Coordinates of C-alpha atoms in Angstrom, one line a residue:
M1 CA 22.8 -31.6 58.7
N2 CA 25.4 -33.7 58.0
R3 CA 27.7 -31.9 59.6
F4 CA 25.7 -31.5 62.1
A5 CA 25.1 -35.4 62.9
R6 CA 29.4 -35.3 62.6
L7 CA 30.2 -32.9 65.4
A8 CA 26.7 -34.9 67.3
T9 CA 29.3 -38.2 67.4
R10 CA 32.5 -36.8 68.0
L11 CA 31.2 -34.8 70.6
L12 CA 28.8 -38.4 72.1
A13 CA 32.2 -40.1 71.1
V14 CA 29.4 -42.4 68.9
P15 CA 29.3 -44.2 65.3
L16 CA 26.0 -43.2 64.1
G17 CA 24.5 -39.7 64.2
L18 CA 20.8 -37.9 62.5
V19 CA 19.3 -35.3 61.6
W20 CA 15.4 -36.1 61.1
L21 CA 13.2 -33.9 59.4
E22 CA 9.3 -34.3 60.4
P23 CA 7.2 -36.5 57.9
A24 CA 4.6 -33.6 58.1
G25 CA 7.1 -30.9 57.7
E26 CA 8.3 -29.2 54.7
A27 CA 10.7 -32.0 54.0
A28 CA 8.2 -34.5 54.1
G29 CA 10.0 -37.7 52.7
A30 CA 13.6 -36.7 52.9
V31 CA 15.8 -39.2 53.4
P32 CA 17.9 -38.5 57.6
E33 CA 21.0 -36.4 56.8
C34 CA 23.6 -39.6 58.4
W35 CA 27.2 -39.3 59.8
P36 CA 28.9 -41.4 58.4
V37 CA 27.5 -40.0 54.7
G38 CA 25.7 -42.6 53.6
A39 CA 25.6 -44.8 56.7
E40 CA 21.8 -46.7 57.3
P41 CA 20.4 -45.2 59.6
D42 CA 18.3 -48.1 61.3
P43 CA 16.9 -49.1 64.2
A44 CA 17.3 -45.5 65.3
V45 CA 14.4 -43.5 62.4
P46 CA 11.8 -45.8 64.7
A47 CA 13.1 -44.9 68.0
C48 CA 12.9 -41.0 66.4
C49 CA 9.2 -41.9 64.6
R50 CA 8.2 -42.8 68.6
L51 CA 9.3 -39.6 69.9
V52 CA 8.0 -36.8 68.3
A53 CA 4.0 -39.7 68.9
E54 CA 4.4 -39.8 72.2
D55 CA 6.5 -36.4 73.6
A56 CA 8.5 -34.4 71.1
M57 CA 10.4 -34.4 74.8
P58 CA 13.9 -35.5 74.8
R59 CA 15.0 -39.2 75.3
F60 CA 18.4 -40.6 76.6
L61 CA 18.0 -44.7 76.2
S62 CA 21.0 -46.9 77.3
R63 CA 19.9 -49.7 75.7
V64 CA 16.7 -50.6 73.5
G65 CA 15.5 -54.1 72.2
D66 CA 15.2 -56.3 75.3
G67 CA 13.5 -54.3 77.6
S68 CA 16.4 -52.8 80.5
D69 CA 18.5 -50.7 81.0
G70 CA 15.5 -47.6 80.8
G71 CA 13.1 -49.5 78.7
S72 CA 12.3 -50.8 75.8
D73 CA 11.2 -49.7 73.5
G74 CA 8.5 -52.0 73.2
G75 CA 9.8 -53.4 69.9
D76 CA 11.6 -50.7 67.7
S77 CA 15.0 -51.9 66.8
D78 CA 13.1 -56.4 66.3
G79 CA 14.7 -57.3 70.1
A80 CA 18.6 -55.4 68.4
A81 CA 20.4 -53.8 71.6
F82 CA 21.6 -50.7 70.8
A83 CA 21.9 -47.3 72.3
F84 CA 19.7 -44.1 71.5
A85 CA 19.8 -40.6 72.5
G86 CA 17.5 -37.9 70.7
V87 CA 16.3 -34.5 70.7
P88 CA 13.7 -32.6 69.6
L89 CA 15.0 -29.7 66.7
V90 CA 12.2 -27.1 67.5
G91 CA 11.3 -24.1 65.4
G92 CA 10.2 -20.4 65.6
S93 CA 6.8 -20.6 67.3
G94 CA 7.3 -23.9 68.9
E95 CA 7.2 -26.3 65.5
L96 CA 8.2 -29.8 65.8
L97 CA 11.3 -29.5 63.0
G98 CA 12.9 -33.2 63.7
V99 CA 15.1 -35.0 66.1
L100 CA 19.2 -34.6 66.2
A101 CA 19.9 -38.8 67.3
V102 CA 22.7 -41.2 68.1
T103 CA 22.9 -44.4 68.6
D104 CA 25.8 -47.0 69.5
H105 CA 25.9 -50.1 68.9
A106 CA 26.3 -51.4 72.6
P107 CA 24.0 -50.0 75.8
R108 CA 25.8 -47.1 77.7
Q109 CA 24.9 -44.5 80.0
W110 CA 24.0 -40.8 79.4
S111 CA 26.2 -38.8 81.8
E112 CA 25.1 -35.2 82.3
D113 CA 26.9 -33.8 79.9
D114 CA 26.2 -35.5 77.1
V115 CA 22.5 -34.8 78.1
R116 CA 23.7 -31.2 77.9
D117 CA 25.3 -31.3 74.8
L118 CA 23.2 -33.0 72.7
S119 CA 20.4 -30.6 73.7
D120 CA 23.6 -27.6 73.1
L121 CA 23.6 -28.6 69.5
A122 CA 20.4 -30.0 68.8
A123 CA 19.4 -26.4 70.0
A124 CA 22.4 -24.2 66.8
C125 CA 21.0 -27.0 64.4
S126 CA 17.6 -26.0 65.0
A127 CA 18.6 -22.6 65.1
Q128 CA 20.5 -22.6 61.9
M129 CA 17.1 -24.9 60.6
R130 CA 14.7 -21.8 61.3
M131 CA 17.2 -19.9 59.9
R132 CA 17.2 -21.3 56.6
T133 CA 13.2 -21.6 56.5
R134 CA 13.4 -17.8 56.7
S135 CA 16.1 -17.4 53.8
E136 CA 14.4 -19.9 52.7
T137 CA 11.3 -17.4 53.1
V138 CA 13.5 -14.5 51.7
R139 CA 14.7 -16.4 48.7
Q140 CA 12.1 -16.8 47.9
A141 CA 9.9 -13.5 48.3
R142 CA 12.7 -12.3 46.4
E143 CA 12.4 -14.2 43.6
A144 CA 8.3 -13.6 43.2
A145 CA 9.5 -9.7 43.6
E146 CA 11.9 -10.3 40.8
G147 CA 9.6 -12.4 38.1
E148 CA 6.3 -9.9 39.7
A149 CA 8.3 -7.1 38.4
T150 CA 9.8 -8.3 35.2
R151 CA 6.2 -9.0 34.3
V152 CA 4.1 -5.6 35.2
H153 CA 8.0 -4.8 32.2
E154 CA 6.9 -7.1 30.2
L155 CA 3.4 -5.4 31.1
L156 CA 5.0 -2.3 30.4
N157 CA 5.8 -2.9 27.1
R158 CA 3.0 -4.1 25.8
S159 CA 1.3 -1.3 26.8
E160 CA 3.3 0.9 25.5
L161 CA 3.7 -1.3 22.5
L162 CA -0.1 -1.3 22.2
L163 CA -0.1 2.9 22.5
R164 CA 2.2 3.4 20.2
A165 CA 0.2 0.6 17.8
S166 CA -3.0 3.1 18.6
E167 CA -0.4 6.2 17.2
D168 CA 1.1 5.0 14.3
L169 CA -2.3 2.5 13.2
A170 CA -4.7 5.8 13.8
D171 CA -2.5 8.1 10.6
T172 CA -1.7 5.2 7.6
S173 CA -2.5 5.8 4.4
G174 CA -2.8 2.7 2.4
L175 CA -2.1 -0.8 3.1
D176 CA 1.7 -0.6 2.0
D177 CA 1.7 1.5 4.5
V178 CA -0.4 -0.9 7.1
R179 CA 2.2 -3.6 6.7
R180 CA 4.8 -1.9 6.8
R181 CA 4.3 0.2 10.3
V182 CA 3.0 -3.2 12.2
G183 CA 6.0 -5.4 10.6
D184 CA 8.2 -2.1 12.6
L185 CA 5.8 -2.2 15.6
V186 CA 5.9 -5.9 16.4
G187 CA 9.4 -6.3 15.2
G188 CA 10.7 -4.9 18.2
E189 CA 8.8 -5.6 21.5
L190 CA 7.6 -9.2 19.9
E191 CA 10.1 -9.7 18.1
P192 CA 8.7 -12.7 15.1
A193 CA 10.8 -14.0 13.2
G194 CA 8.1 -13.6 9.8
I195 CA 5.0 -12.1 9.1
D196 CA 2.3 -12.2 7.2
L197 CA -0.5 -10.2 6.3
V198 CA -3.5 -11.4 4.3
L199 CA -7.0 -10.5 2.7
V200 CA -10.9 -11.2 2.8
R201 CA -11.8 -10.4 -1.5
Q202 CA -13.7 -12.6 -3.5
G203 CA -14.0 -15.4 -1.3
L204 CA -9.6 -15.9 -2.1
L205 CA -6.9 -14.5 0.8
H206 CA -4.6 -12.4 -1.1
R207 CA -0.9 -12.0 0.8
V208 CA -0.3 -7.6 1.1
T209 CA 2.5 -7.7 -0.3
G210 CA 5.2 -4.6 -0.9
P211 CA 8.7 -4.0 -0.9
A212 CA 10.7 -5.5 0.8
D213 CA 11.3 -4.3 4.4
G214 CA 13.1 -6.9 7.1
H215 CA 9.8 -7.8 8.9
V216 CA 7.6 -9.7 6.0
L217 CA 7.7 -12.4 3.9
G218 CA 8.3 -12.7 1.0
P219 CA 6.1 -16.1 -1.5
P220 CA 8.7 -18.7 -0.5
P221 CA 11.0 -19.6 -3.4
G222 CA 9.4 -20.9 -7.0
R223 CA 6.6 -20.3 -5.4
P224 CA 4.2 -17.7 -7.1
A225 CA 2.7 -15.3 -4.5
G226 CA -1.1 -15.5 -5.0
P227 CA -4.3 -16.1 -3.4
F228 CA -5.3 -18.8 -1.8
G229 CA -9.5 -20.0 -1.1
L230 CA -10.7 -19.1 1.5
G231 CA -12.0 -23.2 2.8
S232 CA -8.3 -23.9 2.4
H233 CA -6.2 -25.9 4.9
W234 CA -4.8 -23.1 5.7
P235 CA -4.9 -22.2 9.8
V236 CA -4.6 -18.8 8.4
A237 CA -7.9 -19.4 6.6
R238 CA -9.3 -21.5 9.5
A239 CA -9.0 -18.5 11.2
V240 CA -10.5 -16.8 8.8
R241 CA -13.8 -19.0 9.0
E242 CA -14.0 -19.3 12.3
H243 CA -13.8 -15.5 13.1
R244 CA -10.8 -16.9 16.1
M245 CA -7.7 -16.3 17.2
I246 CA -5.6 -19.7 16.3
V247 CA -2.4 -21.4 17.9
V248 CA -0.4 -23.6 15.7
D249 CA 2.5 -24.9 17.8
G250 CA 5.5 -27.5 16.2
P251 CA 7.2 -27.3 13.1
P252 CA 5.8 -29.0 10.5
A253 CA 6.0 -32.1 9.8
A254 CA 6.4 -34.3 6.6
G255 CA 2.3 -35.1 6.1
G256 CA -0.2 -35.6 8.7
A257 CA -3.6 -34.5 8.9
D258 CA -4.9 -30.6 8.8
A259 CA -4.6 -28.7 12.4
A260 CA -6.7 -30.1 15.2
P261 CA -9.9 -29.1 16.9
G262 CA -9.6 -26.2 18.9
S263 CA -7.7 -22.9 19.0
R264 CA -4.1 -24.0 19.8
A265 CA -3.2 -26.9 17.6
T266 CA 0.2 -29.1 16.7
A267 CA -0.5 -29.0 12.5
A268 CA 0.7 -30.6 10.0
T269 CA 0.7 -27.3 7.7
P270 CA 2.2 -23.9 8.2
A271 CA 0.0 -21.5 9.2
T272 CA 0.0 -19.4 5.9
P273 CA 1.8 -20.1 2.8
A274 CA 4.0 -17.5 4.0
F275 CA 5.4 -19.7 6.3
E276 CA 5.8 -23.0 3.7
G277 CA 10.0 -24.5 3.9
L278 CA 10.8 -22.0 7.2
R279 CA 11.1 -24.0 11.1
L280 CA 8.9 -22.0 13.3
A281 CA 7.9 -23.2 16.6
T282 CA 5.0 -21.0 17.2
A283 CA 2.5 -19.2 14.6
A284 CA -0.6 -17.4 15.6
C285 CA -3.6 -16.3 13.6
L286 CA -5.2 -13.4 13.7
P287 CA -7.7 -12.8 12.5
L288 CA -8.4 -9.1 11.6
R289 CA -12.5 -8.2 12.4
G290 CA -13.8 -5.4 10.4
T291 CA -17.2 -3.5 10.8
H292 CA -19.2 -6.2 8.9
G293 CA -17.1 -8.9 9.1
T294 CA -13.4 -10.5 9.0
L295 CA -11.9 -7.9 6.7
G296 CA -8.6 -11.3 6.7
A297 CA -6.0 -12.6 9.2
L298 CA -2.9 -11.0 10.9
V299 CA 0.4 -13.8 10.9
L300 CA 2.5 -14.5 12.9
G301 CA 5.8 -16.6 13.6
W302 CA 8.6 -17.7 16.1
E303 CA 11.3 -19.8 15.5
A304 CA 11.6 -20.7 19.8
P305 CA 8.6 -21.8 21.2
Y306 CA 6.7 -18.9 22.4
E307 CA 4.0 -18.7 25.1
I308 CA 0.9 -17.8 24.1
G309 CA -0.7 -16.8 28.2
V310 CA -4.0 -14.8 28.5
D311 CA -1.7 -11.1 29.4
E312 CA -0.8 -11.7 25.4
R313 CA -3.4 -13.3 23.8
A314 CA -4.4 -10.3 24.9
V315 CA -2.1 -7.7 23.9
L316 CA -2.7 -10.0 20.1
T317 CA -5.6 -9.1 19.8
T318 CA -5.6 -5.5 20.7
L319 CA -3.1 -5.5 18.7
A320 CA -5.1 -6.9 15.7
G321 CA -7.9 -4.6 16.4
Y322 CA -5.5 -1.4 15.7
T323 CA -4.7 -3.7 12.7
A324 CA -8.0 -4.2 11.7
Q325 CA -8.7 -0.2 12.2
A326 CA -6.2 0.8 10.2
V327 CA -7.0 -1.8 6.8
E328 CA -10.1 -1.1 7.0
R329 CA -9.5 3.1 6.9
A330 CA -7.2 2.1 4.0
L331 CA -9.4 0.1 2.1
H332 CA -11.8 2.6 2.7
L333 CA -9.3 4.9 1.1
D334 CA -7.9 3.0 -1.6
E335 CA -12.1 2.9 -2.5
R336 CA -12.5 7.0 -2.9
V337 CA -9.2 7.4 -4.7
T338 CA -9.7 5.0 -7.0
V339 CA -13.3 6.6 -7.5
A340 CA -12.0 10.5 -7.7
R341 CA -8.9 8.8 -10.3
Q342 CA -11.8 6.8 -12.8
L343 CA -12.9 10.5 -12.5
Q344 CA -10.3 12.8 -13.1
R345 CA -9.5 10.8 -15.4
A346 CA -12.5 10.3 -17.1
M347 CA -12.9 14.0 -17.6
L348 CA -9.4 14.1 -18.3
T349 CA -8.9 14.7 -22.5
E350 CA -7.7 12.0 -25.4
L351 CA -5.8 14.2 -27.5
P352 CA -6.2 14.5 -30.6
D353 CA -4.3 14.2 -33.6
V354 CA -3.7 16.7 -35.6
P355 CA -0.8 16.6 -39.0
G356 CA 2.3 18.6 -38.2
L357 CA 1.7 19.0 -34.3
E358 CA 2.7 16.1 -31.6
L359 CA 0.6 16.9 -28.5
S360 CA 0.9 15.2 -25.4
A361 CA 0.4 15.6 -21.4
L362 CA 1.5 14.4 -17.8
Y363 CA -0.9 14.7 -15.1
R364 CA 0.4 14.0 -11.2
P365 CA -2.5 14.2 -8.6
A366 CA -1.5 15.3 -5.2
A367 CA 0.0 12.7 -2.4
R368 CA -2.5 14.2 -0.1
D369 CA -6.4 14.8 0.6
D370 CA -8.5 13.2 -2.1
M371 CA -5.3 12.5 -4.1
V372 CA -7.5 14.8 -7.4
G373 CA -7.8 18.1 -7.7
G374 CA -9.0 21.0 -10.4
D375 CA -5.9 21.5 -12.9
W376 CA -6.5 19.8 -16.3
Y377 CA -5.7 20.8 -20.6
D378 CA -7.7 19.5 -23.3
A379 CA -7.7 19.6 -26.4
Y380 CA -9.8 19.8 -29.2
P381 CA -10.8 21.0 -32.8
L382 CA -12.1 24.9 -33.6
P383 CA -15.1 25.3 -35.3
V384 CA -15.3 27.0 -38.7
A385 CA -16.9 30.1 -38.4
P386 CA -19.7 31.0 -40.9
G387 CA -17.4 32.3 -44.6
G388 CA -13.9 31.7 -42.4
S389 CA -11.0 30.2 -43.7
A390 CA -9.6 28.5 -40.5
A391 CA -10.2 24.5 -40.8
G392 CA -7.8 22.8 -38.6
A393 CA -7.5 24.9 -35.6
L394 CA -7.2 23.7 -32.2
A395 CA -7.9 25.6 -29.5
L396 CA -5.5 24.6 -26.0
T397 CA -6.1 25.2 -22.9
V398 CA -4.4 24.4 -19.1
G399 CA -6.2 25.3 -15.6
D400 CA -6.1 25.0 -11.9
I401 CA -9.3 25.3 -10.5
T402 CA -9.0 26.0 -5.5
G403 CA -8.6 23.4 -4.2
H404 CA -7.4 19.5 -4.5
D405 CA -10.5 17.7 -4.1
M406 CA -13.2 15.7 -5.3
R407 CA -15.1 19.1 -5.2
A408 CA -12.8 20.5 -7.2
A409 CA -12.0 18.3 -9.3
A410 CA -15.8 18.7 -10.2
L411 CA -15.3 22.0 -10.6
M412 CA -12.8 22.0 -13.4
G413 CA -14.9 19.1 -15.1
Q414 CA -18.2 21.7 -15.2
V415 CA -15.5 24.8 -16.2
R416 CA -14.1 22.6 -18.8
S417 CA -17.0 21.4 -20.6
M418 CA -18.5 25.1 -20.1
L419 CA -15.3 26.2 -22.6
R420 CA -15.5 24.4 -25.0
Q421 CA -19.0 25.6 -25.3
A422 CA -18.2 28.9 -25.2
D423 CA -15.9 28.6 -28.5
H424 CA -18.1 26.8 -29.8
D425 CA -20.6 29.5 -28.8
H426 CA -18.2 32.2 -30.9
P427 CA -16.9 30.6 -33.7
G428 CA -13.9 32.8 -35.7
E429 CA -12.7 34.4 -32.1
G430 CA -10.5 35.3 -30.1
P431 CA -9.7 32.8 -26.5
E432 CA -10.6 35.9 -24.4
Q433 CA -13.8 35.7 -25.9
A434 CA -14.3 32.6 -24.8
L435 CA -13.5 32.8 -21.8
G436 CA -15.3 36.2 -21.3
A437 CA -18.0 34.1 -22.1
L438 CA -17.4 31.3 -19.6
E439 CA -16.9 33.7 -16.4
R440 CA -20.0 34.8 -17.7
A441 CA -21.7 31.7 -17.7
C442 CA -20.2 30.8 -13.9
R443 CA -21.9 34.0 -12.1
R444 CA -25.2 33.6 -13.6
L445 CA -25.3 30.2 -12.6
N446 CA -23.8 30.6 -9.5
L447 CA -20.8 28.7 -10.0
P448 CA -18.1 28.9 -7.2
A449 CA -15.3 28.6 -9.3
S450 CA -12.3 30.3 -9.4
G451 CA -8.7 30.3 -11.0
T452 CA -6.6 30.7 -13.2
A453 CA -6.0 28.6 -16.9
V454 CA -4.0 29.4 -20.2
H455 CA -6.9 29.2 -23.7
A456 CA -5.0 29.7 -26.4
H457 CA -6.3 29.3 -30.3
L458 CA -4.0 27.0 -33.1
T459 CA -4.5 27.8 -36.0
P460 CA -2.1 26.4 -39.4
A461 CA -0.4 28.9 -41.6
A462 CA 2.1 28.8 -43.8
D463 CA 4.7 27.7 -44.7
G464 CA 4.8 24.6 -41.9
H465 CA 4.7 27.8 -39.3
W466 CA 1.3 28.1 -36.8
Q467 CA -0.2 30.8 -35.8
L468 CA -0.1 31.3 -31.5
R469 CA -3.1 33.4 -30.3
W470 CA -4.0 33.3 -26.1
S471 CA -4.8 34.9 -23.6
N472 CA -4.0 34.3 -19.6
A473 CA -6.3 34.5 -16.6
G474 CA -4.0 35.2 -14.1
H475 CA -2.2 31.6 -14.6
P476 CA 1.9 30.6 -15.1
A477 CA 3.5 32.2 -18.2
P478 CA 3.7 30.1 -20.8
L479 CA 7.0 29.2 -22.2
V480 CA 7.8 27.8 -26.1
V481 CA 11.7 26.6 -27.1
T482 CA 12.7 27.2 -30.7
A483 CA 14.8 24.8 -33.1
D484 CA 17.9 26.1 -31.7
G485 CA 16.6 26.8 -27.8
A486 CA 15.8 29.2 -27.7
V487 CA 13.1 30.2 -24.8
E488 CA 10.9 32.7 -24.6
T489 CA 8.5 33.5 -21.7
L490 CA 5.2 34.5 -22.7
E491 CA 4.3 37.1 -19.9
R492 CA 1.8 39.0 -20.4
H493 CA -1.5 37.2 -18.3
D494 CA -4.9 39.5 -17.3
V495 CA -6.4 38.6 -13.3
L496 CA -7.9 35.4 -12.6
L497 CA -10.9 33.6 -12.2
H498 CA -12.8 34.2 -9.8
H499 CA -16.5 33.5 -8.9
A500 CA -17.2 37.7 -7.2
L501 CA -14.7 39.3 -9.5
T502 CA -17.1 41.7 -12.5
P503 CA -16.6 40.3 -15.9
G504 CA -14.7 42.4 -18.0
P505 CA -12.9 42.2 -21.3
R506 CA -9.7 40.4 -20.9
T507 CA -6.4 40.6 -23.6
C508 CA -5.3 38.4 -25.8
D509 CA -1.5 38.4 -27.6
S510 CA -0.2 35.7 -30.6
R511 CA 3.0 34.2 -31.7
S512 CA 4.0 32.8 -34.7
L513 CA 5.1 29.1 -33.9
P514 CA 8.0 27.8 -35.8
P515 CA 8.9 23.9 -37.3
G516 CA 10.7 22.7 -34.7
S517 CA 9.4 25.0 -31.5
T518 CA 8.1 23.2 -29.1
L519 CA 5.2 25.7 -26.8
L520 CA 4.6 24.0 -23.0
L521 CA 2.2 24.9 -20.5
Y522 CA 1.9 24.1 -17.4
T523 CA 0.0 24.6 -13.5
D524 CA 1.9 25.7 -10.8
G525 CA 2.1 22.4 -9.1
L526 CA 5.5 21.9 -11.3
V527 CA 7.3 25.2 -10.5
E528 CA 6.0 25.7 -6.5
E529 CA 7.1 24.3 -3.8
R530 CA 7.0 25.1 0.1
G531 CA 9.7 26.7 2.2
G532 CA 10.7 27.0 -1.4
D533 CA 11.4 30.4 -4.7
I534 CA 8.6 29.8 -7.3
E535 CA 10.9 31.6 -10.0
D536 CA 13.9 30.0 -8.9
N537 CA 12.3 26.5 -10.0
V538 CA 10.6 28.1 -13.2
D539 CA 14.3 29.8 -13.9
R540 CA 15.3 25.7 -13.6
L541 CA 12.7 24.5 -15.4
T542 CA 13.5 27.7 -18.4
Q543 CA 17.4 26.2 -18.2
R544 CA 16.2 22.4 -18.6
L545 CA 13.5 23.2 -21.5
A546 CA 16.9 24.8 -23.7
T547 CA 19.1 22.4 -22.6
A548 CA 16.3 18.8 -24.1
P549 CA 18.3 16.9 -26.3
A550 CA 16.8 18.3 -29.7
G551 CA 14.4 15.5 -30.6
V552 CA 13.4 14.3 -27.9
P553 CA 10.0 12.4 -27.4
L554 CA 7.4 15.0 -26.0
D555 CA 6.6 11.9 -23.4
A556 CA 9.9 12.2 -22.5
L557 CA 10.0 15.3 -21.7
L558 CA 7.6 16.1 -19.6
R559 CA 8.1 13.9 -16.8
S560 CA 12.1 14.6 -17.4
L561 CA 10.5 18.0 -15.9
L562 CA 8.4 16.6 -13.4
D563 CA 10.8 14.2 -12.3
T564 CA 13.5 17.4 -11.7
V565 CA 11.8 19.9 -11.4
G566 CA 8.9 19.4 -9.9
P567 CA 8.9 19.2 -5.9
R568 CA 9.3 16.0 -4.1
D569 CA 6.4 16.2 -2.1
A570 CA 3.7 17.0 -4.3
Q571 CA 1.4 19.5 -1.7
D572 CA -0.8 20.2 -5.2
D573 CA -1.5 18.7 -8.4
A574 CA 0.1 19.4 -11.3
V575 CA -0.9 19.7 -15.7
L576 CA 1.9 19.3 -18.1
F577 CA 0.9 19.5 -21.7
A578 CA 3.5 20.3 -24.8
V579 CA 2.7 21.0 -28.1
R580 CA 5.6 20.8 -30.7
V581 CA 5.7 21.8 -34.1
A582 CA 6.9 19.4 -36.8
A583 CA 10.1 20.3 -38.4
S584 CA 10.1 20.6 -42.4

């Protein structure tokens, strides 16, 4: 606009030119553009106002202020004489945009060339203003489109985040898994500087902790990761109490009151104890609403101010909902597994203390389903037969009832007890008789038990030896390791146990166990692996036994065998049971 004012002064040979914008237009309140730049436009501005107010027609006045040479403007200049020429600037729809004007300090007569030049220049100026208006409209439209595209992209990213959350959190297996997956989900999209997950337990808030994964914070230096009260001053506790999102703005200041009422506040206290010592600009405490109440809260914190508008609030609320579902499911699974493991431990035998023998057993549950199963071990003193002399005899069993769930564990408990009873009902008889009695009892009671087992009787003999008698119902062959490291496989076996099979006679074999020898019984969960050869794993087991250091404690030996031979992905439960005869 200064350029048009300068051109007007040159074309009409006047000292002052200006572009005056209509105050009611888009540039209301703008200072007139003048040439020379910074010149005082008065008294031309009142003349421009009169031009617009009267008829918006071009005005070429040779003398203004004393009523001569074209009439007076009625005191526009308080009696000071000057010459004025002004042409309206018109928009594309005929609307008035402003005035292109020139003034001279001395009276002058405007020629036809002056009128024509100023009118042509005003037309060009009007065209430039219309172009500027269109360009501004285009720019605004482009910015609006870009802003909308950005918003749509963000919404799409948030939608993808929620879709991933619904999928990833649908199959979590425990609280540690929930914590890790939430960290992975929000770490790449929402990019918080810190995440904390707290749960309500017995009126206290407990942090869910685990191995560091780059997202979830540990306890502050020098502070334990202990529980804190549900009624405490922490904003996360308030979010749980009030069942709503609490947003904390600004880094915590030293001292001060608690967060002010409302869902957004600047608090003197960090959102959660895990954030203490961090200077986070924004933190959001999201309550986790479960089926029967609020389970706890998920807390996200950002180092830079983070705007949580309506869309973001909806995303965070939905994410908290998926997290709450996963937490509730994980708590249910943890409780179920805890009960199942307690049941399993209750049914597994406390090994007896037998002079001359070292006994050790190891049980590992399956890593799927109920994380319990039908594998078991047992050891108990045998009754002495009337008139017999086999005092100190011991019964040994390792078995595997089909399945690795609560039903299998329950059947295992029944079978275990029935086999014990069979031994006590048939004193002095061999282990094959006890297995046969078990099969007949299951058939009479219609107990749908199927599986495998090795049942053995171990009786003290002369010179520190023990006599082993065993009957194998389709079970992996026991292994005997002598003091010199030789390994023998007790291969003979009969058919497995199954409720649909007619009980038949079972066989019994015997072998002497000299001092220093070790008997190993195990279930197929130790050597069976998906995609692997069970015979190869049995060979590995045999080699590990043969090369085991002499005198290694049985507990350490069993743990080593499980770690080196057992499959990494435990699809089945496993039992290892070892008996070592004391060296002479």
